[in-house]
DNA sequence: ATAAAAATACGCAATTCATCGTATTGTACA
DNA sequence: TGTACAATACGATGAATTGCGTATTTTTAT
């Protein structure tokens, strides 16, 4: 695959196609990665790429902070799992002192907690290490230009997080009459109590089948597929 | 599930490199776009691409919904700004009826409200129309495989949104040291998210059987017998 | 060093849940 | 006066959950 955004081509093309942009300075990169093999793999992916300069590497977060003092770079590729000082702490401290540096987290894990801590620490991107060389280069280009980059699976988690977050809609003029019908809200209220279908049926004097159908409709409307998620969604939207 | 890189190549390569995967079914695509020129541009970007089939196009959201009834597709590329029915409403209705369809918003605007409304409506991606053909194709492949895709600028907004969201970081050490062990609390936290046993097992790198046993122990300690009640009990006791 | 607790793991049986149908009745709205 | 929607109800089926038993390894505390 070839990534072909013309204005970015100096980053990806190492030959003749972009002569007129020769004067652009390279993007400088620092890498923090404790595992020699993984480091080698990253370096290989970035090698032979015009427009990118790997300034130095470090084997842990502390070492990176020290070296960065002496030689600052545009971008830092940061592993999360490192001895002495792991990547999230290092990122937080780095961004505190150098707010403009862009940090791209590069890790083998897509654990939710790590992702969100990385985001909170100020990382501009979060990629899985097994991304292709082109994807990593594009991510570097994107965050250098002020954007952000995420692996598809990470992006999905981010979207789901936003969806599940109670919206701080200050100007929410619409009371949003809760897609749900009155009966469905009753059912959901019962679900919230931890009741089973049969118990809800007895409580509302309807059949279990009807309870089931109502819950199907609730799931469809709320885009969920289990009780706990339905209750969460309803609570997030203040429908309960 | 993880789809190997090799299987993706048919999406990006339009010639000879992937003969052995000819039998893979194509990804079917529907496009909703009212401006003829923009539609033409998108079609051009997707043309000559093995693995992708544009099943039909529609000039507004309503038309898309109607056509989709007759011919369902894997992916829908959706413009936001359309007459009769705009893309976000159409997406919400489409996802309500067909929860599995993946919608990729493709628009010229990166207005915050539109982005977040698009996310809330269930879109799996949000790209600016001026993205390269390769980027669009990659986004289609990514969301087809269950991930999400965002233009770098959109991704940045998403990250900033998450950062600006009040984190439920309660480091107030519980005065009541919770009958539950640390591991059990982890399990319960996962339960709270609405995850199934299998998902929790994957997340914590343990077997489903172990998850089951932990949950049994939690139920016993909290004197409950289902997920919703367990979550309620834990919340009531401020253990989560 | 040893006992207790926690974490790991599996099997089996019964129950519950989730998803797909289909169908009838009443009500509201245009 | 239809048409849409809400509410009711049931069947089938496969997936997921729950309850109970057993058992090994690891960690923690005495």
Short mmCIF file of N, CA, C and O (backbone and C1' of nucleotides) in Angstrom, two decimals, chain A residues 197 212 216 219 225-227, chain C residues 16-22:
data_model
loop_
_atom_site.label_atom_id
_atom_site.label_comp_id
_atom_site.label_asym_id
_atom_site.label_seq_id
_atom_site.Cartn_x
_atom_site.Cartn_y
_atom_site.Cartn_z
N UNK A 197 -37.05 -11.75 34.41
CA UNK A 197 -38.26 -11.59 33.58
C UNK A 197 -39.52 -11.97 34.36
O UNK A 197 -40.51 -11.25 34.38
N UNK A 212 -40.38 -9.89 27.85
CA UNK A 212 -39.27 -10.18 26.93
C UNK A 212 -39.33 -9.25 25.71
O UNK A 212 -38.32 -8.68 25.30
N UNK A 216 -36.68 -6.51 24.42
CA UNK A 216 -36.12 -6.49 23.06
C UNK A 216 -36.16 -5.09 22.48
O UNK A 216 -35.20 -4.59 21.91
N UNK A 219 -33.69 -2.78 24.13
CA UNK A 219 -32.33 -3.03 23.66
C UNK A 219 -32.11 -2.40 22.29
O UNK A 219 -31.09 -1.79 22.03
N UNK A 225 -27.30 -4.87 24.34
CA UNK A 225 -27.79 -6.24 24.25
C UNK A 225 -27.69 -7.00 25.57
O UNK A 225 -27.56 -8.21 25.57
N UNK A 226 -27.74 -6.30 26.66
CA UNK A 226 -27.85 -6.98 27.95
C UNK A 226 -28.37 -6.02 29.01
O UNK A 226 -28.39 -4.81 28.81
N UNK A 227 -28.79 -6.61 30.11
CA UNK A 227 -29.46 -5.81 31.15
C UNK A 227 -28.57 -4.71 31.71
O UNK A 227 -29.00 -3.56 31.82
P DT C 16 -35.24 -19.30 36.58
"O5'" DT C 16 -34.45 -18.31 35.61
"C5'" DT C 16 -33.13 -17.89 35.95
"C4'" DT C 16 -32.52 -17.14 34.80
"C3'" DT C 16 -33.47 -16.14 34.12
"O3'" DT C 16 -32.86 -14.87 34.22
"C1'" DT C 16 -32.31 -17.45 32.52
P DC C 17 -33.52 -13.58 33.58
"O5'" DC C 17 -32.75 -13.51 32.18
"C5'" DC C 17 -31.36 -13.74 32.20
"C4'" DC C 17 -30.77 -13.60 30.80
"C3'" DC C 17 -31.34 -12.46 29.96
"O3'" DC C 17 -30.24 -11.81 29.36
"C1'" DC C 17 -31.53 -14.51 28.78
P DA C 18 -30.45 -10.44 28.56
"O5'" DA C 18 -30.42 -10.92 27.06
"C5'" DA C 18 -29.28 -11.60 26.58
"C4'" DA C 18 -29.43 -11.91 25.09
"C3'" DA C 18 -30.04 -10.79 24.24
"O3'" DA C 18 -29.24 -10.67 23.08
"C1'" DA C 18 -31.27 -12.80 23.98
P DT C 19 -29.58 -9.56 21.96
"O5'" DT C 19 -30.35 -10.38 20.83
"C5'" DT C 19 -29.80 -11.61 20.38
"C4'" DT C 19 -30.75 -12.25 19.38
"C3'" DT C 19 -31.55 -11.27 18.51
"O3'" DT C 19 -31.27 -11.56 17.15
"C1'" DT C 19 -32.93 -12.98 19.37
P DC C 20 -31.83 -10.55 16.00
"O5'" DC C 20 -33.05 -11.35 15.34
"C5'" DC C 20 -32.76 -12.55 14.66
"C4'" DC C 20 -33.94 -13.47 14.66
"C3'" DC C 20 -35.24 -12.93 14.07
"O3'" DC C 20 -35.19 -12.95 12.65
"C1'" DC C 20 -35.63 -14.38 15.93
P DG C 21 -36.25 -12.11 11.78
"O5'" DG C 21 -37.44 -13.15 11.61
"C5'" DG C 21 -38.59 -13.00 12.42
"C4'" DG C 21 -39.32 -14.29 12.48
"C3'" DG C 21 -40.83 -14.12 12.28
"O3'" DG C 21 -41.19 -14.57 10.98
"C1'" DG C 21 -40.38 -15.13 14.41
P DT C 22 -42.34 -13.78 10.18
"O5'" DT C 22 -43.66 -14.11 11.03
"C5'" DT C 22 -43.90 -15.44 11.49
"C4'" DT C 22 -45.01 -15.41 12.51
"C3'" DT C 22 -46.17 -14.51 12.08
"O3'" DT C 22 -47.35 -15.28 11.87
"C1'" DT C 22 -45.57 -14.15 14.36
#
